[in-house]
Short mmCIF file of C-alpha atoms in Angstrom, two decimals:
data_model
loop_
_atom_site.label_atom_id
_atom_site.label_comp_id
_atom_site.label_asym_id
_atom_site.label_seq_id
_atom_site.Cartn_x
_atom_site.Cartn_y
_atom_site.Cartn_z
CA UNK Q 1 0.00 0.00 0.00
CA UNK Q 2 2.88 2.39 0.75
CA UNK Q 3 3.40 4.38 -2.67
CA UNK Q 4 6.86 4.91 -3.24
CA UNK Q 5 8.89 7.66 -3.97
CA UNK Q 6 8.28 9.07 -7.43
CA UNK Q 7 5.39 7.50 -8.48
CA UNK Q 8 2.53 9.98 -8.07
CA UNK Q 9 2.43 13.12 -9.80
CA UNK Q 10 3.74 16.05 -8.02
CA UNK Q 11 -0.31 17.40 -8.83
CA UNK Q 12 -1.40 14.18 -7.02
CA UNK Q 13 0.88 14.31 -4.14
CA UNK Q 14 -0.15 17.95 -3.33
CA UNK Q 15 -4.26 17.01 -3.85
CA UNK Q 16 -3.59 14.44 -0.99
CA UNK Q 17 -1.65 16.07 1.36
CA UNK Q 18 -4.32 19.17 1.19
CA UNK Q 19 -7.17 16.30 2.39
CA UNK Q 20 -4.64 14.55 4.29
CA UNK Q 21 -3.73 17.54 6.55
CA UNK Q 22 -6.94 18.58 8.36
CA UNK Q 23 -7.13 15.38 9.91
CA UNK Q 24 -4.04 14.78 11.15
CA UNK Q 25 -3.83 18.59 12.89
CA UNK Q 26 -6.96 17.72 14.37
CA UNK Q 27 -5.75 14.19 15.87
CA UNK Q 28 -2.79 15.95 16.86
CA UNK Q 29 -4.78 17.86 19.02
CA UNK Q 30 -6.90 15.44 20.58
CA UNK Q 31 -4.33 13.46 21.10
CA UNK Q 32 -2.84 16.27 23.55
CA UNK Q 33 -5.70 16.73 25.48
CA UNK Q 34 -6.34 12.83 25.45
CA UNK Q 35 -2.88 12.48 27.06
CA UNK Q 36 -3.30 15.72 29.49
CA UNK Q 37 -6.70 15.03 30.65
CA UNK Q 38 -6.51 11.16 30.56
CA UNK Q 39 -2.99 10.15 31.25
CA UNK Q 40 -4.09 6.73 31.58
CA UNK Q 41 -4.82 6.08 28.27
CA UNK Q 42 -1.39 6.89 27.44
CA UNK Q 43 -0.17 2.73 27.36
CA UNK Q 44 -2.87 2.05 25.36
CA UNK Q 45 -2.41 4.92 22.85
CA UNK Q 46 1.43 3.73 22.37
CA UNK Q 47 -0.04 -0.01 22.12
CA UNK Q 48 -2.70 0.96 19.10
CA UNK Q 49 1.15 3.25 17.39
CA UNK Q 50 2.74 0.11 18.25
CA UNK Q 51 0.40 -2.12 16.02
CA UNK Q 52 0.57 0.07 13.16
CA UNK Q 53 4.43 0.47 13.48
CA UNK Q 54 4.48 -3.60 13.20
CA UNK Q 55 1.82 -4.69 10.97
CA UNK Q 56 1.90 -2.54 8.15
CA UNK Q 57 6.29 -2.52 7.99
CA UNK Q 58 5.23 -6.49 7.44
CA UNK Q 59 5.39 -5.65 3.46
CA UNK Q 60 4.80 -8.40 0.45
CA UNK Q 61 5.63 -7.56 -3.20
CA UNK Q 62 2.72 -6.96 -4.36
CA UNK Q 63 2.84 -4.24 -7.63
CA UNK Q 64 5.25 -2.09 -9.70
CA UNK Q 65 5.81 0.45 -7.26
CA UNK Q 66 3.83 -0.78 -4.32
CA UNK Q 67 3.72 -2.87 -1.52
CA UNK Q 68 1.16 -5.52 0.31
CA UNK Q 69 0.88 -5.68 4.23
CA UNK Q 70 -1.60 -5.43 7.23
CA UNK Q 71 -2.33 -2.10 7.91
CA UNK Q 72 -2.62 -2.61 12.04
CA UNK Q 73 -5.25 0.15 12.52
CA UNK Q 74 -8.54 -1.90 13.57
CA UNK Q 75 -7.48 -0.82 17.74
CA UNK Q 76 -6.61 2.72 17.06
CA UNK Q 77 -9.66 3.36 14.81
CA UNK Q 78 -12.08 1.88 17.36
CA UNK Q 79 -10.75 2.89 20.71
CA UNK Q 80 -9.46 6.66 19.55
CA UNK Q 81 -11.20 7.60 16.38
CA UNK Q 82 -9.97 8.39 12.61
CA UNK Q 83 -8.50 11.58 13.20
CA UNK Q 84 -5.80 10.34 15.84
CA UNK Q 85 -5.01 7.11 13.97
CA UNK Q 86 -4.30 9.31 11.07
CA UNK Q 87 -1.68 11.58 13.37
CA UNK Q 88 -0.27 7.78 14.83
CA UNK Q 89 -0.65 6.76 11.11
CA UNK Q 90 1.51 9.50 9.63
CA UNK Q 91 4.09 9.10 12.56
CA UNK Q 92 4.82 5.87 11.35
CA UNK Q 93 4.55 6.35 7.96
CA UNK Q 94 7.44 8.92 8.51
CA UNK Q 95 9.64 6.41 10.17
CA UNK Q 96 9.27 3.83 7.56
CA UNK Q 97 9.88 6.40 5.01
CA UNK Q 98 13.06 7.91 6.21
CA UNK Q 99 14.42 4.11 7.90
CA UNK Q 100 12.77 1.21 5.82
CA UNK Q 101 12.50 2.59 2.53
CA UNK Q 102 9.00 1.99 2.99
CA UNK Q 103 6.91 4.70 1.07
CA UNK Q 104 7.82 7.79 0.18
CA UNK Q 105 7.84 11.53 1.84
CA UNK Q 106 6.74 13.11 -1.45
CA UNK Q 107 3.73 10.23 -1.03
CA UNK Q 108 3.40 10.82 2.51
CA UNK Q 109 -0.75 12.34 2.23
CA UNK Q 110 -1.67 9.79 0.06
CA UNK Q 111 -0.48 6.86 1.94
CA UNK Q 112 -2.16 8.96 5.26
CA UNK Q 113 -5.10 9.35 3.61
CA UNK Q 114 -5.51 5.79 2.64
CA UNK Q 115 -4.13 3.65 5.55
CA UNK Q 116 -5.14 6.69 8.35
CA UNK Q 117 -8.37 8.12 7.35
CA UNK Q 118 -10.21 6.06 4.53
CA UNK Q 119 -9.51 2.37 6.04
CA UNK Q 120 -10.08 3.51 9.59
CA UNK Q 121 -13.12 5.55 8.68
CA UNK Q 122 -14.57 2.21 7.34
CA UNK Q 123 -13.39 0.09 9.92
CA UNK Q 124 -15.00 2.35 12.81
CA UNK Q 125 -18.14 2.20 10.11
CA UNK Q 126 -18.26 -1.55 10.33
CA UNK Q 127 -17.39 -1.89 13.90
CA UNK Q 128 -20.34 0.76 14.88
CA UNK Q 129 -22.84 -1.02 13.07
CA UNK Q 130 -21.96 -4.29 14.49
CA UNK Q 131 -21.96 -2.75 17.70
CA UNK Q 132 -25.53 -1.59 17.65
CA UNK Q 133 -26.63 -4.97 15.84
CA UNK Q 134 -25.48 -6.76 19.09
CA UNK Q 135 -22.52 -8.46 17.87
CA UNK Q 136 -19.64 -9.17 20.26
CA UNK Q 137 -16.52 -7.02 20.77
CA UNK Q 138 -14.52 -9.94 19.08
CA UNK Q 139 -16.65 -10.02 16.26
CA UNK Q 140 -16.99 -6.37 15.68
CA UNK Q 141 -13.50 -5.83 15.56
CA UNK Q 142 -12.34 -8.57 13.58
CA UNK Q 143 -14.73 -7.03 10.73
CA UNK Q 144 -13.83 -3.84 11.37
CA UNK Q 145 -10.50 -4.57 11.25
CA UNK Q 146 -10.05 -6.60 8.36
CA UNK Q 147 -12.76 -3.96 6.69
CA UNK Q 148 -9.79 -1.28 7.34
CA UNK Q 149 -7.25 -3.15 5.51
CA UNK Q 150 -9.18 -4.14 2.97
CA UNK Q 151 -10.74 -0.51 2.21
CA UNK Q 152 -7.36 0.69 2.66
CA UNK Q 153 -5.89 -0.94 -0.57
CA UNK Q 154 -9.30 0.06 -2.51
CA UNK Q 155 -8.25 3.78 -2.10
CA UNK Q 156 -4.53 2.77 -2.99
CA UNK Q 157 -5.88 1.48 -6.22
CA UNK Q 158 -8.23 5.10 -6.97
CA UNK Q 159 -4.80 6.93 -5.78
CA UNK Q 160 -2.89 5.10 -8.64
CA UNK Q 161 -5.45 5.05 -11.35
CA UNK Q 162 -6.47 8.89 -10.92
CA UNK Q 163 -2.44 9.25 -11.56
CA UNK Q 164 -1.84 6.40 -14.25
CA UNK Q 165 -4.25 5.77 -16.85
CA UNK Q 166 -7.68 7.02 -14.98
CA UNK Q 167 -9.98 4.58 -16.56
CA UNK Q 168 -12.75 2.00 -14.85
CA UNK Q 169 -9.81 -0.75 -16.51
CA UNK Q 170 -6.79 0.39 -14.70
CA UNK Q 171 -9.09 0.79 -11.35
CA UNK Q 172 -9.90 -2.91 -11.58
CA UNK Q 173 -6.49 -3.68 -12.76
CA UNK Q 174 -4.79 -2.15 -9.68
CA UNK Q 175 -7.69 -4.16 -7.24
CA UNK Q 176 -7.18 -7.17 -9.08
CA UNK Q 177 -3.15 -7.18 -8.18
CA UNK Q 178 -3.94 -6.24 -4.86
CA UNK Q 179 -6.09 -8.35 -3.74
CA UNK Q 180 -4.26 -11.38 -4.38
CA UNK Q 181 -2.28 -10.87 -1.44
CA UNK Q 182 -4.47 -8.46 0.51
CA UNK Q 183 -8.04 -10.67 1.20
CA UNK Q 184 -5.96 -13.29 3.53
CA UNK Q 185 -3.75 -11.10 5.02
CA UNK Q 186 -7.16 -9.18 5.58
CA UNK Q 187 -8.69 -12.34 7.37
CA UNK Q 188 -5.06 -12.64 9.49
CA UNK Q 189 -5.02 -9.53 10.83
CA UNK Q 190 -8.78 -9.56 11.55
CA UNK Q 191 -8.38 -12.37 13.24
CA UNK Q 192 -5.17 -11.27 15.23
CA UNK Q 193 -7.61 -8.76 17.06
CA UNK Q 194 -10.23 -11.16 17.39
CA UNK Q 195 -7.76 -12.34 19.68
CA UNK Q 196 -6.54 -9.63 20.94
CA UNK Q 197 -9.64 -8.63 22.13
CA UNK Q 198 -10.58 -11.85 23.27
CA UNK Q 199 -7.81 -11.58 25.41
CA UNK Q 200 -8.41 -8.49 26.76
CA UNK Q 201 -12.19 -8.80 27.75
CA UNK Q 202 -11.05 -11.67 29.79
CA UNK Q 203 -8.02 -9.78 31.40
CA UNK Q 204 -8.93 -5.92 31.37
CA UNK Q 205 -12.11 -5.15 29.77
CA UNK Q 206 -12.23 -1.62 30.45
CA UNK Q 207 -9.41 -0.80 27.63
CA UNK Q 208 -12.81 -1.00 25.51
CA UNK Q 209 -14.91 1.32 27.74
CA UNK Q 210 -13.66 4.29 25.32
CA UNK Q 211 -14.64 2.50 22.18
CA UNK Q 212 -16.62 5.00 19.72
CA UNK Q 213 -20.06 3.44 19.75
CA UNK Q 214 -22.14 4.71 22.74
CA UNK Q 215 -25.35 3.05 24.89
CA UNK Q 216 -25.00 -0.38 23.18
CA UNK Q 217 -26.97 -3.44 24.42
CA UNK Q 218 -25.12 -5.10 27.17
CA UNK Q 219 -23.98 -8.72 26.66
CA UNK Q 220 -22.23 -11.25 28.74
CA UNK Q 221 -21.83 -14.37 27.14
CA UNK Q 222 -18.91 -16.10 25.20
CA UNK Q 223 -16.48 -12.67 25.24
CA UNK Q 224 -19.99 -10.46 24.84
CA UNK Q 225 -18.83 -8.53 27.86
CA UNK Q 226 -20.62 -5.92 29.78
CA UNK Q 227 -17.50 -3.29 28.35
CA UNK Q 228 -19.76 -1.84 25.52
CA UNK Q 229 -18.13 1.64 24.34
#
């Protein structure tokens, strides 16, 4: 997912830093006052940095100028919100940019845009819904986490088509490679927070007490705990 240096138009790379930046000031500033006002969340903020930083540097060839990983921001978007997983999002992207060769800077909004704000949007989306169907914690996030990866690449694919070729052909052409590799590793990162969140309901539950769906029906069996968001 992590365009590379070079390969978007200088055009492009400004259109997507201009809808790139708004978000990221404003999770910049949440995530100050989050920190000030809630310094308890602070472990749990570096956790949801931490698995972005690891999933998405896990890269597979995947295109001509591209890359094909997990994306790692199912627990950011659902605990904190799009706007500071795109600031933890663009943090990373930074350091894989300047240490790992991974992306580019002159890329830098569209690969924010794509793995911090569209994928997480849809992920919270999913995860929301779920939520307010009834569906457990484990269940919500798994879809809305491998919903987030998934959407992720989709706008990776629009990114490269509006710059190369900009035809309904070359859109489906770009998903096509893509999802080769990205529908499992979808499904394995999806269910890596199943997991994970199993885990968690049975050993602190109240890590999902700030989850962005409010006054959801309360459930308590099979990992349906009582820690709606």
């Amino acid at each position: 997912m992590h365009i590379m240096e070079g390969f978007l138009d200088p055009i492009w790379c400004a259109v997507w830093f201009v809808l790139a930046i708004p978000f990221v000031v404003l999770g910049a500033k949440k995530m100050i006052g989050l920190v000030r006002e809630h310094p308890e969340h602070k472990m749990t903020v570096a956790l949801s940095g931490a698995f972005i930083a690891m999933l998405s540097s896990l890269k597979l060839p995947s295109m001509t100028g591209t890359s094909s990983h997990p994306t790692g921001t199912g627990l950011s978007a659902v605990l904190y919100g799009v706007s500071i997983t795109s600031f933890l999002a663009l943090i990373v992207l930074i350091f894989q940019a300047l240490l790992l060769a991974h992306g580019g800077l002159t890329t830098l909004g569209a690969n924010v845009f794509s793995m911090g704000i569209a994928g997480p949007f849809m992920g919270v989306l999913v995860w929301a819904l779920l939520r307010r169907a009834g569906q457990s914690i484990p269940v919500s996030i798994f879809c809305g986490a491998a919903i987030a990866d998934l959407f992720t690449y989709v706008v990776t694919a629009l990114q490269m088509t509006l710059n190369h070729g900009q035809s309904i052909d070359a859109f489906v052409n770009f998903l096509t490679n893509y999802a080769v590799t990205q529908i499992p590793l979808a499904i394995i990162e999806g269910i890596l927070f199943y997991m994970f969140a199993v885990y968690v309901l049975r050993n602190k539950p109240e890590i999902f007490d700030m989850a962005k769906t409010l006054d959801l029906p309360e459930k308590g069996d099979d990992g349906n705990e009582e820690a709606a968001a």
